mmCIF file of N, CA, C and O in Angstrom:
data_model
loop_
_atom_site.group_PDB
_atom_site.id
_atom_site.type_symbol
_atom_site.label_atom_id
_atom_site.label_comp_id
_atom_site.label_asym_id
_atom_site.label_seq_id
_atom_site.Cartn_x
_atom_site.Cartn_y
_atom_site.Cartn_z
ATOM 1 N N PRO A 30 -3.366 -12.124 13.812
ATOM 2 C CA PRO A 30 -2.922 -13.122 12.840
ATOM 3 C C PRO A 30 -1.403 -13.076 12.671
ATOM 4 O O PRO A 30 -0.815 -12.004 12.617
ATOM 5 N N VAL A 31 -0.796 -14.259 12.633
ATOM 6 C CA VAL A 31 0.662 -14.328 12.454
ATOM 7 C C VAL A 31 1.062 -15.148 11.237
ATOM 8 O O VAL A 31 2.193 -15.059 10.764
ATOM 9 N N ARG A 32 0.122 -15.974 10.723
ATOM 10 C CA ARG A 32 0.447 -16.803 9.557
ATOM 11 C C ARG A 32 -0.858 -17.174 8.855
ATOM 12 O O ARG A 32 -1.890 -17.344 9.488
ATOM 13 N N ALA A 33 -0.771 -17.306 7.540
ATOM 14 C CA ALA A 33 -1.925 -17.743 6.750
ATOM 15 C C ALA A 33 -1.466 -18.813 5.777
ATOM 16 O O ALA A 33 -0.423 -18.678 5.145
ATOM 17 N N GLU A 34 -2.243 -19.885 5.697
ATOM 18 C CA GLU A 34 -1.951 -20.954 4.746
ATOM 19 C C GLU A 34 -2.916 -20.832 3.575
ATOM 20 O O GLU A 34 -4.070 -20.448 3.752
ATOM 21 N N THR A 35 -2.425 -21.143 2.394
ATOM 22 C CA THR A 35 -3.241 -20.971 1.190
ATOM 23 C C THR A 35 -3.193 -22.191 0.281
ATOM 24 O O THR A 35 -2.293 -23.014 0.360
ATOM 25 N N ASP A 36 -4.189 -22.257 -0.567
ATOM 26 C CA ASP A 36 -4.224 -23.184 -1.696
ATOM 27 C C ASP A 36 -4.469 -22.297 -2.906
ATOM 28 O O ASP A 36 -5.598 -21.845 -3.124
ATOM 29 N N ARG A 37 -3.429 -21.970 -3.630
ATOM 30 C CA ARG A 37 -3.449 -20.967 -4.702
ATOM 31 C C ARG A 37 -3.905 -19.636 -4.115
ATOM 32 O O ARG A 37 -3.264 -19.124 -3.205
ATOM 33 N N ASP A 38 -5.018 -19.077 -4.585
ATOM 34 C CA ASP A 38 -5.482 -17.791 -4.059
ATOM 35 C C ASP A 38 -6.602 -17.937 -3.033
ATOM 36 O O ASP A 38 -7.408 -17.032 -2.851
ATOM 37 N N THR A 39 -6.664 -19.079 -2.368
ATOM 38 C CA THR A 39 -7.673 -19.298 -1.330
ATOM 39 C C THR A 39 -6.984 -19.486 0.015
ATOM 40 O O THR A 39 -6.089 -20.325 0.140
ATOM 41 N N ILE A 40 -7.389 -18.711 0.998
ATOM 42 C CA ILE A 40 -6.846 -18.868 2.355
ATOM 43 C C ILE A 40 -7.550 -20.057 2.989
ATOM 44 O O ILE A 40 -8.778 -20.113 3.037
ATOM 45 N N THR A 41 -6.785 -21.038 3.458
ATOM 46 C CA THR A 41 -7.350 -22.255 4.034
ATOM 47 C C THR A 41 -7.216 -22.308 5.548
ATOM 48 O O THR A 41 -7.946 -23.030 6.211
ATOM 49 N N ALA A 42 -6.269 -21.567 6.116
ATOM 50 C CA ALA A 42 -6.081 -21.555 7.573
ATOM 51 C C ALA A 42 -5.371 -20.268 7.975
ATOM 52 O O ALA A 42 -4.568 -19.724 7.216
ATOM 53 N N VAL A 43 -5.686 -19.792 9.159
ATOM 54 C CA VAL A 43 -5.028 -18.619 9.724
ATOM 55 C C VAL A 43 -4.586 -18.972 11.134
ATOM 56 O O VAL A 43 -5.362 -19.541 11.909
ATOM 57 N N THR A 44 -3.347 -18.682 11.445
ATOM 58 C CA THR A 44 -2.828 -18.900 12.790
ATOM 59 C C THR A 44 -2.747 -17.558 13.502
ATOM 60 O O THR A 44 -2.230 -16.589 12.946
ATOM 61 N N THR A 45 -3.282 -17.527 14.718
ATOM 62 C CA THR A 45 -3.261 -16.303 15.512
ATOM 63 C C THR A 45 -2.409 -16.514 16.757
ATOM 64 O O THR A 45 -2.193 -17.649 17.191
ATOM 65 N N ALA A 46 -1.941 -15.416 17.319
ATOM 66 C CA ALA A 46 -1.184 -15.461 18.574
ATOM 67 C C ALA A 46 -1.850 -14.501 19.550
ATOM 68 O O ALA A 46 -2.209 -13.387 19.184
ATOM 69 N N ASP A 47 -2.009 -14.951 20.803
ATOM 70 C CA ASP A 47 -2.557 -14.051 21.806
ATOM 71 C C ASP A 47 -1.418 -13.270 22.463
ATOM 72 O O ASP A 47 -0.262 -13.386 22.061
ATOM 73 N N ARG A 48 -1.736 -12.482 23.442
ATOM 74 C CA ARG A 48 -0.700 -11.631 24.051
ATOM 75 C C ARG A 48 0.369 -12.426 24.786
ATOM 76 O O ARG A 48 1.416 -11.890 25.123
ATOM 77 N N PHE A 49 0.115 -13.721 25.052
ATOM 78 C CA PHE A 49 1.114 -14.577 25.679
ATOM 79 C C PHE A 49 1.851 -15.420 24.637
ATOM 80 O O PHE A 49 2.566 -16.357 24.978
ATOM 81 N N GLU A 50 1.625 -15.104 23.359
ATOM 82 C CA GLU A 50 2.240 -15.778 22.223
ATOM 83 C C GLU A 50 1.791 -17.228 22.064
ATOM 84 O O GLU A 50 2.475 -18.037 21.447
ATOM 85 N N ARG A 51 0.625 -17.571 22.631
ATOM 86 C CA ARG A 51 0.040 -18.901 22.405
ATOM 87 C C ARG A 51 -0.595 -18.897 21.021
ATOM 88 O O ARG A 51 -1.330 -17.967 20.679
ATOM 89 N N LEU A 52 -0.310 -19.932 20.245
ATOM 90 C CA LEU A 52 -0.799 -20.009 18.870
ATOM 91 C C LEU A 52 -2.093 -20.798 18.789
ATOM 92 O O LEU A 52 -2.264 -21.801 19.480
ATOM 93 N N THR A 53 -2.999 -20.334 17.931
ATOM 94 C CA THR A 53 -4.248 -21.028 17.650
ATOM 95 C C THR A 53 -4.426 -21.073 16.139
ATOM 96 O O THR A 53 -4.378 -20.035 15.478
ATOM 97 N N ALA A 54 -4.614 -22.271 15.607
ATOM 98 C CA ALA A 54 -4.833 -22.432 14.167
ATOM 99 C C ALA A 54 -6.330 -22.461 13.900
ATOM 100 O O ALA A 54 -7.074 -23.213 14.533
ATOM 101 N N LEU A 55 -6.776 -21.624 12.981
ATOM 102 C CA LEU A 55 -8.183 -21.546 12.607
ATOM 103 C C LEU A 55 -8.351 -22.055 11.187
ATOM 104 O O LEU A 55 -7.608 -21.652 10.293
ATOM 105 N N THR A 56 -9.301 -22.959 10.978
ATOM 106 C CA THR A 56 -9.606 -23.437 9.634
ATOM 107 C C THR A 56 -11.083 -23.171 9.365
ATOM 108 O O THR A 56 -11.906 -23.209 10.288
ATOM 109 N N ALA A 57 -11.410 -22.889 8.117
ATOM 110 C CA ALA A 57 -12.795 -22.590 7.738
ATOM 111 C C ALA A 57 -12.933 -22.720 6.234
ATOM 112 O O ALA A 57 -11.931 -22.706 5.509
ATOM 113 N N PRO A 58 -14.171 -22.834 5.747
ATOM 114 C CA PRO A 58 -14.379 -22.908 4.296
ATOM 115 C C PRO A 58 -13.935 -21.629 3.589
ATOM 116 O O PRO A 58 -13.521 -21.657 2.448
ATOM 117 N N TYR A 59 -14.046 -20.490 4.279
ATOM 118 C CA TYR A 59 -13.565 -19.225 3.715
ATOM 119 C C TYR A 59 -13.247 -18.260 4.845
ATOM 120 O O TYR A 59 -13.702 -18.426 5.963
ATOM 121 N N PHE A 60 -12.441 -17.248 4.545
ATOM 122 C CA PHE A 60 -12.055 -16.217 5.508
ATOM 123 C C PHE A 60 -12.363 -14.850 4.917
ATOM 124 O O PHE A 60 -12.226 -14.638 3.717
ATOM 125 N N VAL A 61 -12.775 -13.934 5.766
ATOM 126 C CA VAL A 61 -12.996 -12.549 5.381
ATOM 127 C C VAL A 61 -12.011 -11.712 6.177
ATOM 128 O O VAL A 61 -11.981 -11.790 7.407
ATOM 129 N N ASP A 62 -11.188 -10.952 5.501
ATOM 130 C CA ASP A 62 -10.241 -10.082 6.194
ATOM 131 C C ASP A 62 -10.964 -8.800 6.574
ATOM 132 O O ASP A 62 -11.189 -7.938 5.735
ATOM 133 N N ALA A 63 -11.342 -8.689 7.830
ATOM 134 C CA ALA A 63 -12.051 -7.502 8.312
ATOM 135 C C ALA A 63 -11.115 -6.577 9.075
ATOM 136 O O ALA A 63 -11.560 -5.702 9.800
ATOM 137 N N THR A 64 -9.805 -6.760 8.904
ATOM 138 C CA THR A 64 -8.862 -5.853 9.549
ATOM 139 C C THR A 64 -8.849 -4.539 8.789
ATOM 140 O O THR A 64 -9.165 -4.489 7.595
ATOM 141 N N GLU A 65 -8.509 -3.480 9.472
ATOM 142 C CA GLU A 65 -8.521 -2.156 8.854
ATOM 143 C C GLU A 65 -7.492 -2.031 7.731
ATOM 144 O O GLU A 65 -7.691 -1.325 6.756
ATOM 145 N N THR A 66 -6.377 -2.738 7.863
ATOM 146 C CA THR A 66 -5.290 -2.566 6.892
ATOM 147 C C THR A 66 -4.980 -3.825 6.071
ATOM 148 O O THR A 66 -3.934 -3.906 5.460
ATOM 149 N N GLY A 67 -5.877 -4.794 6.061
ATOM 150 C CA GLY A 67 -5.664 -5.988 5.241
ATOM 151 C C GLY A 67 -4.564 -6.900 5.750
ATOM 152 O O GLY A 67 -3.834 -7.500 4.964
ATOM 153 N N ASP A 68 -4.451 -7.038 7.068
ATOM 154 C CA ASP A 68 -3.367 -7.829 7.666
ATOM 155 C C ASP A 68 -3.338 -9.278 7.186
ATOM 156 O O ASP A 68 -2.274 -9.815 6.883
ATOM 157 N N VAL A 69 -4.494 -9.925 7.123
ATOM 158 C CA VAL A 69 -4.541 -11.338 6.730
ATOM 159 C C VAL A 69 -4.183 -11.491 5.254
ATOM 160 O O VAL A 69 -3.459 -12.405 4.873
ATOM 161 N N LEU A 70 -4.683 -10.597 4.418
ATOM 162 C CA LEU A 70 -4.354 -10.665 2.992
ATOM 163 C C LEU A 70 -2.852 -10.514 2.767
ATOM 164 O O LEU A 70 -2.264 -11.247 1.970
ATOM 165 N N LYS A 71 -2.235 -9.594 3.471
ATOM 166 C CA LYS A 71 -0.786 -9.407 3.334
ATOM 167 C C LYS A 71 -0.033 -10.661 3.768
ATOM 168 O O LYS A 71 0.916 -11.075 3.116
ATOM 169 N N LEU A 72 -0.463 -11.270 4.876
ATOM 170 C CA LEU A 72 0.184 -12.496 5.354
ATOM 171 C C LEU A 72 0.040 -13.642 4.364
ATOM 172 O O LEU A 72 0.943 -14.459 4.211
ATOM 173 N N SER A 73 -1.105 -13.706 3.694
ATOM 174 C CA SER A 73 -1.393 -14.852 2.829
ATOM 175 C C SER A 73 -0.641 -14.811 1.508
ATOM 176 O O SER A 73 -0.428 -15.844 0.888
ATOM 177 N N GLY A 74 -0.301 -13.607 1.054
ATOM 178 C CA GLY A 74 0.357 -13.501 -0.241
ATOM 179 C C GLY A 74 -0.598 -13.726 -1.398
ATOM 180 O O GLY A 74 -0.162 -13.842 -2.546
ATOM 181 N N THR A 75 -1.901 -13.799 -1.125
ATOM 182 C CA THR A 75 -2.870 -13.979 -2.204
ATOM 183 C C THR A 75 -3.102 -12.668 -2.941
ATOM 184 O O THR A 75 -2.751 -11.601 -2.465
ATOM 185 N N GLU A 76 -3.700 -12.783 -4.096
ATOM 186 C CA GLU A 76 -3.965 -11.624 -4.935
ATOM 187 C C GLU A 76 -5.139 -10.832 -4.349
ATOM 188 O O GLU A 76 -6.146 -11.412 -3.949
ATOM 189 N N TYR A 77 -5.013 -9.512 -4.283
ATOM 190 C CA TYR A 77 -6.108 -8.676 -3.801
ATOM 191 C C TYR A 77 -5.934 -7.252 -4.305
ATOM 192 O O TYR A 77 -4.869 -6.887 -4.790
ATOM 193 N N VAL A 78 -7.004 -6.484 -4.220
ATOM 194 C CA VAL A 78 -6.955 -5.072 -4.581
ATOM 195 C C VAL A 78 -7.448 -4.266 -3.396
ATOM 196 O O VAL A 78 -8.148 -4.783 -2.525
ATOM 197 N N THR A 79 -7.096 -2.985 -3.371
ATOM 198 C CA THR A 79 -7.589 -2.104 -2.325
ATOM 199 C C THR A 79 -8.403 -0.985 -2.961
ATOM 200 O O THR A 79 -8.266 -0.705 -4.152
ATOM 201 N N GLY A 80 -9.237 -0.364 -2.148
ATOM 202 C CA GLY A 80 -10.017 0.765 -2.625
ATOM 203 C C GLY A 80 -11.206 0.339 -3.466
ATOM 204 O O GLY A 80 -11.647 -0.802 -3.411
ATOM 205 N N SER A 81 -11.705 1.271 -4.249
ATOM 206 C CA SER A 81 -12.864 0.985 -5.095
ATOM 207 C C SER A 81 -12.405 0.521 -6.475
ATOM 208 O O SER A 81 -11.441 1.024 -7.021
ATOM 209 N N GLU A 82 -13.128 -0.461 -6.996
ATOM 210 C CA GLU A 82 -12.806 -1.000 -8.312
ATOM 211 C C GLU A 82 -13.628 -0.289 -9.380
ATOM 212 O O GLU A 82 -14.685 0.273 -9.102
ATOM 213 N N ALA A 83 -13.168 -0.348 -10.599
ATOM 214 C CA ALA A 83 -13.839 0.327 -11.711
ATOM 215 C C ALA A 83 -15.086 -0.432 -12.154
ATOM 216 O O ALA A 83 -15.169 -1.652 -12.015
ATOM 217 N N ARG A 84 -16.044 0.286 -12.700
ATOM 218 C CA ARG A 84 -17.279 -0.302 -13.213
ATOM 219 C C ARG A 84 -16.985 -1.405 -14.225
ATOM 220 O O ARG A 84 -17.641 -2.442 -14.250
ATOM 221 N N LEU A 85 -15.988 -1.199 -15.064
ATOM 222 C CA LEU A 85 -15.635 -2.196 -16.080
ATOM 223 C C LEU A 85 -15.174 -3.505 -15.445
ATOM 224 O O LEU A 85 -15.418 -4.580 -15.979
ATOM 225 N N ASP A 86 -14.517 -3.436 -14.273
ATOM 226 C CA ASP A 86 -14.020 -4.635 -13.589
ATOM 227 C C ASP A 86 -15.124 -5.418 -12.895
ATOM 228 O O ASP A 86 -15.104 -6.643 -12.862
ATOM 229 N N THR A 87 -16.086 -4.712 -12.300
ATOM 230 C CA THR A 87 -17.096 -5.370 -11.470
ATOM 231 C C THR A 87 -18.453 -5.517 -12.142
ATOM 232 O O THR A 87 -19.292 -6.268 -11.665
ATOM 233 N N LYS A 88 -18.676 -4.751 -13.199
ATOM 234 C CA LYS A 88 -19.977 -4.711 -13.897
ATOM 235 C C LYS A 88 -21.083 -4.160 -12.991
ATOM 236 O O LYS A 88 -22.269 -4.366 -13.251
ATOM 237 N N GLU A 89 -20.722 -3.461 -11.925
ATOM 238 C CA GLU A 89 -21.701 -2.831 -11.040
ATOM 239 C C GLU A 89 -22.091 -1.472 -11.628
ATOM 240 O O GLU A 89 -21.227 -0.630 -11.865
ATOM 241 N N PRO A 90 -23.379 -1.228 -11.856
ATOM 242 C CA PRO A 90 -23.782 0.020 -12.509
ATOM 243 C C PRO A 90 -23.446 1.280 -11.703
ATOM 244 O O PRO A 90 -23.273 2.340 -12.280
ATOM 245 N N HIS A 91 -23.362 1.176 -10.391
ATOM 246 C CA HIS A 91 -23.091 2.355 -9.572
ATOM 247 C C HIS A 91 -21.619 2.488 -9.182
ATOM 248 O O HIS A 91 -21.260 3.409 -8.444
ATOM 249 N N ALA A 92 -20.786 1.598 -9.662
ATOM 250 C CA ALA A 92 -19.347 1.701 -9.387
ATOM 251 C C ALA A 92 -18.778 2.887 -10.167
ATOM 252 O O ALA A 92 -19.304 3.256 -11.223
ATOM 253 N N PRO A 93 -17.698 3.474 -9.667
ATOM 254 C CA PRO A 93 -17.098 4.590 -10.401
ATOM 255 C C PRO A 93 -16.505 4.119 -11.729
ATOM 256 O O PRO A 93 -16.151 2.951 -11.888
ATOM 257 N N ALA A 94 -16.412 5.030 -12.676
ATOM 258 C CA ALA A 94 -15.849 4.683 -13.991
ATOM 259 C C ALA A 94 -14.394 4.251 -13.871
ATOM 260 O O ALA A 94 -13.945 3.339 -14.569
ATOM 261 N N ASP A 95 -13.643 4.897 -12.968
ATOM 262 C CA ASP A 95 -12.223 4.582 -12.788
ATOM 263 C C ASP A 95 -11.967 4.014 -11.400
ATOM 264 O O ASP A 95 -12.582 4.440 -10.418
ATOM 265 N N ALA A 96 -11.046 3.071 -11.312
ATOM 266 C CA ALA A 96 -10.652 2.504 -10.022
ATOM 267 C C ALA A 96 -9.917 3.564 -9.200
ATOM 268 O O ALA A 96 -9.253 4.443 -9.753
ATOM 269 N N ASP A 97 -10.063 3.476 -7.881
ATOM 270 C CA ASP A 97 -9.368 4.390 -6.976
ATOM 271 C C ASP A 97 -8.849 3.596 -5.784
ATOM 272 O O ASP A 97 -9.578 3.362 -4.818
ATOM 273 N N PRO A 98 -7.584 3.142 -5.829
ATOM 274 C CA PRO A 98 -7.047 2.300 -4.759
ATOM 275 C C PRO A 98 -6.966 2.997 -3.404
ATOM 276 O O PRO A 98 -6.829 2.337 -2.381
ATOM 277 N N ASP A 99 -7.078 4.317 -3.376
ATOM 278 C CA ASP A 99 -7.021 5.037 -2.102
ATOM 279 C C ASP A 99 -8.403 5.339 -1.519
ATOM 280 O O ASP A 99 -8.506 5.971 -0.468
ATOM 281 N N ASN A 100 -9.458 4.907 -2.184
ATOM 282 C CA ASN A 100 -10.816 5.155 -1.703
ATOM 283 C C ASN A 100 -11.251 3.999 -0.813
ATOM 284 O O ASN A 100 -11.654 2.950 -1.296
ATOM 285 N N HIS A 101 -11.176 4.195 0.500
ATOM 286 C CA HIS A 101 -11.526 3.157 1.471
ATOM 287 C C HIS A 101 -12.764 3.573 2.243
ATOM 288 O O HIS A 101 -12.916 4.739 2.601
ATOM 289 N N GLN A 102 -13.622 2.603 2.519
ATOM 290 C CA GLN A 102 -14.810 2.880 3.311
ATOM 291 C C GLN A 102 -14.410 3.061 4.769
ATOM 292 O O GLN A 102 -13.628 2.284 5.311
ATOM 293 N N ALA A 103 -14.948 4.080 5.390
ATOM 294 C CA ALA A 103 -14.663 4.334 6.802
ATOM 295 C C ALA A 103 -15.357 3.283 7.663
ATOM 296 O O ALA A 103 -16.298 2.624 7.234
ATOM 297 N N PHE A 104 -14.900 3.141 8.883
ATOM 298 C CA PHE A 104 -15.563 2.239 9.807
ATOM 299 C C PHE A 104 -16.073 3.044 10.996
ATOM 300 O O PHE A 104 -15.596 4.127 11.284
ATOM 301 N N THR A 105 -17.077 2.493 11.662
ATOM 302 C CA THR A 105 -17.707 3.179 12.775
ATOM 303 C C THR A 105 -17.753 2.247 13.975
ATOM 304 O O THR A 105 -18.007 1.059 13.832
ATOM 305 N N VAL A 106 -17.496 2.787 15.142
ATOM 306 C CA VAL A 106 -17.617 2.048 16.386
ATOM 307 C C VAL A 106 -18.631 2.780 17.247
ATOM 308 O O VAL A 106 -18.475 3.972 17.526
ATOM 309 N N CYS A 107 -19.683 2.098 17.631
ATOM 310 C CA CYS A 107 -20.708 2.709 18.486
ATOM 311 C C CYS A 107 -20.479 2.307 19.936
ATOM 312 O O CYS A 107 -20.083 1.180 20.223
ATOM 313 N N PHE A 108 -20.712 3.231 20.827
ATOM 314 C CA PHE A 108 -20.586 2.924 22.254
ATOM 315 C C PHE A 108 -21.500 3.853 23.047
ATOM 316 O O PHE A 108 -21.826 4.957 22.614
ATOM 317 N N ALA A 109 -21.904 3.383 24.222
ATOM 318 C CA ALA A 109 -22.759 4.192 25.098
ATOM 319 C C ALA A 109 -21.915 5.225 25.819
ATOM 320 O O ALA A 109 -20.803 4.935 26.274
ATOM 321 N N ILE A 110 -22.447 6.453 25.920
ATOM 322 C CA ILE A 110 -21.706 7.485 26.633
ATOM 323 C C ILE A 110 -22.443 7.922 27.901
ATOM 324 O O ILE A 110 -21.917 8.695 28.683
ATOM 325 N N ASP A 111 -23.668 7.412 28.070
ATOM 326 C CA ASP A 111 -24.430 7.807 29.249
ATOM 327 C C ASP A 111 -25.488 6.742 29.519
ATOM 328 O O ASP A 111 -25.941 6.047 28.606
ATOM 329 N N TYR A 112 -25.852 6.605 30.763
ATOM 330 C CA TYR A 112 -26.921 5.693 31.135
ATOM 331 C C TYR A 112 -27.858 6.442 32.061
ATOM 332 O O TYR A 112 -27.430 6.976 33.079
ATOM 333 N N GLN A 113 -29.129 6.502 31.705
ATOM 334 C CA GLN A 113 -30.105 7.231 32.530
ATOM 335 C C GLN A 113 -31.287 6.345 32.837
ATOM 336 O O GLN A 113 -31.775 5.661 32.009
#
């Protein structure tokens, strides 16, 4: 991603560049930033939080009592290591 267009706090389009610097504009009803470091959110300038939010903020009964911006969920990549 190299650019994000917004309407207030909603991302309306994301422009990507490939390794040859060719640009592609993507539009969709909504976008999910699945990058490890929040690249699209940073580009968009929209409001966001990182880490786990407090129970008081989300009303989730199993959420922690206090927010922890450094608590990030790990990611896993599965791959085959042998074929028999």
